[in-house]
Short mmCIF file of C-alpha atoms in Angstrom, two decimals:
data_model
loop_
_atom_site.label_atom_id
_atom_site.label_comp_id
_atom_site.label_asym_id
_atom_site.label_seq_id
_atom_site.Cartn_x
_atom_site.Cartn_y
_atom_site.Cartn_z
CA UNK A 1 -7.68 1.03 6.25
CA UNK A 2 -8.15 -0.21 9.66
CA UNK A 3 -5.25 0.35 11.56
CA UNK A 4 -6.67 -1.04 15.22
CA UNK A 5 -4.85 -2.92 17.63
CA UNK A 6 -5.78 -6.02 19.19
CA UNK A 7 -8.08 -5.21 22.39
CA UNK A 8 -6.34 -5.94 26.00
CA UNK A 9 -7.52 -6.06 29.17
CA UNK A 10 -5.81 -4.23 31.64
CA UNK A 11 -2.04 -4.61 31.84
CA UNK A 12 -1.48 -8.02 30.96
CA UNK A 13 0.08 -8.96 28.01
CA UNK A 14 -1.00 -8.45 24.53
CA UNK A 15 -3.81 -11.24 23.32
CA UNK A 16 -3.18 -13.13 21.04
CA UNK A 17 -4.09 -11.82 17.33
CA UNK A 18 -7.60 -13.07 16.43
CA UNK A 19 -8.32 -14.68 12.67
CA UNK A 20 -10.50 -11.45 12.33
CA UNK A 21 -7.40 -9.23 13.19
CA UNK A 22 -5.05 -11.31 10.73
CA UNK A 23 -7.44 -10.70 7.86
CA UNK A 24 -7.39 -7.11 8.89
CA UNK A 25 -3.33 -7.02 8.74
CA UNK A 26 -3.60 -8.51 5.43
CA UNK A 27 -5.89 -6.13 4.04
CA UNK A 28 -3.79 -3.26 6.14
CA UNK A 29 -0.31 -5.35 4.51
CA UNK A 30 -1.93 -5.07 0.83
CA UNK A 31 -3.20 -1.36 0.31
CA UNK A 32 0.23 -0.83 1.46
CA UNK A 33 1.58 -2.88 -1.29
CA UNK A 34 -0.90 -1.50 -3.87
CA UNK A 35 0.37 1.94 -2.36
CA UNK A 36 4.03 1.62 -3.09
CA UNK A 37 3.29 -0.33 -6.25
CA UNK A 38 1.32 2.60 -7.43
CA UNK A 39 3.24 5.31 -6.85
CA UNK A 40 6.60 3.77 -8.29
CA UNK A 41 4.08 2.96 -11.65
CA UNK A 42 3.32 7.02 -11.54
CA UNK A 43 6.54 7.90 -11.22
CA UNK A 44 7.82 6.49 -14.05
CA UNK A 45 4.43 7.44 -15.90
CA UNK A 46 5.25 11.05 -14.91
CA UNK A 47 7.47 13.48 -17.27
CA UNK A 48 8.00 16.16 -14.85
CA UNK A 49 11.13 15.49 -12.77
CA UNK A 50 9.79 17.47 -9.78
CA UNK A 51 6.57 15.66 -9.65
CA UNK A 52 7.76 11.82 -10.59
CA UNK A 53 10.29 12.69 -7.62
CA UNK A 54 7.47 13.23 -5.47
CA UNK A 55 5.89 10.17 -6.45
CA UNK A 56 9.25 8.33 -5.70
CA UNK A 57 9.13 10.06 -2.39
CA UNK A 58 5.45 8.77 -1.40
CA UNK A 59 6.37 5.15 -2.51
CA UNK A 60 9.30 5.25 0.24
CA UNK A 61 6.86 6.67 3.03
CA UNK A 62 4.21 3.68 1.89
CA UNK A 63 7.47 1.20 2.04
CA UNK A 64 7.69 2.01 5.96
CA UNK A 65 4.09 1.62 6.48
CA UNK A 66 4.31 -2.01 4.79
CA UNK A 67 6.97 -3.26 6.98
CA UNK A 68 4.79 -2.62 9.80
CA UNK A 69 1.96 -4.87 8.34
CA UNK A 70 4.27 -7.28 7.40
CA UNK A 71 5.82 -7.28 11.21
CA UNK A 72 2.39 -7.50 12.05
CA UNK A 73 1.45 -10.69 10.06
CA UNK A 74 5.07 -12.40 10.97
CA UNK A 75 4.38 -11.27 15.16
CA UNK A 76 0.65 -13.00 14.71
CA UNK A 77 2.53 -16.08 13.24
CA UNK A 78 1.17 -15.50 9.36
CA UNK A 79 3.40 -15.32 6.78
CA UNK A 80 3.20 -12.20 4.18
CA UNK A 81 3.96 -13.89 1.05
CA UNK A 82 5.48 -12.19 -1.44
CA UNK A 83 4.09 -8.60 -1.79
CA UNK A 84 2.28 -8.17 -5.60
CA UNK A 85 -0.22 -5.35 -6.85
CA UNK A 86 -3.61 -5.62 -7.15
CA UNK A 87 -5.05 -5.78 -10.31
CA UNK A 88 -6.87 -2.42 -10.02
CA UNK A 89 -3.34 -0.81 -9.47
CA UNK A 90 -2.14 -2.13 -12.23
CA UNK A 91 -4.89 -1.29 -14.41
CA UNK A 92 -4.27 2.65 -13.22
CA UNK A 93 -0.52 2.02 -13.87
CA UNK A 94 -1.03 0.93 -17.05
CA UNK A 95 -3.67 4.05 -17.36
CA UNK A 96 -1.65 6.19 -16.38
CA UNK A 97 1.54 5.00 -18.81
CA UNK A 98 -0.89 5.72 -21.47
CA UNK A 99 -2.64 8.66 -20.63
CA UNK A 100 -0.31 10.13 -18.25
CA UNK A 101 -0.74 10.47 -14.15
CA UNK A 102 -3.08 13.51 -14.66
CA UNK A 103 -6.25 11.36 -15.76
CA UNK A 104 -5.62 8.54 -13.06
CA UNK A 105 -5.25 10.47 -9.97
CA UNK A 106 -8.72 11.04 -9.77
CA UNK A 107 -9.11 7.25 -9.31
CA UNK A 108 -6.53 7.02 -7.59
CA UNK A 109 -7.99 9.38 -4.96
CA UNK A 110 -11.03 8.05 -4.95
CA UNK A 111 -9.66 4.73 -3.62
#
């Protein structure tokens, strides 16, 4: 994920977002979706208490880190949209329902 800022010169203010950076807060805005999205699926995929809580835990921490993107997109003038999964995470969700977390989190670190 590319988390860089626009470039500024100097002190002046901020430049405005280039189409190149709004793509980039997009992608940024929807690995962040996929993120929450995937951890909730795990969660409920997971029968240990301890470790579907964890999962719960990480999906809050990725929920911060898509209302930056999404303050991003709305301070460059681009509109979100409404937030949805890609379809890779919800292959590994529904992976993981039927196998269980253990044999997706491979994947799932892989990505």
């Amino acid at each position: 994920m590319d988390t860089r800022e626009p470039q500024t010169a100097g002190d002046g203010p901020a430049p405005q977002p280039t189409a190149a950076d709004i793509k980039r807060f997009r992608a940024n805005y929807q690995g962040e979706v996929d993120g929450v999205e995937l951890y909730r699926l795990l969660a409920r995929a997971e029968k240990d208490a301890e470790r579907s809580q964890i999962f719960l835990e990480l999906a809050e921490t990725e929920k911060g880190h898509l209302a930056h993107w999404a303050d991003k997109l709305r301070a460059a003038g681009a509109d979100p949209g409404e937030p949805g999964p890609s379809l890779r995470v919800r292959v590994l969700g529904f992976l993981a329902k039927r196998f269980g977390p253990r044999a997706v989190l491979p994947m799932v670190s892989a990505m």
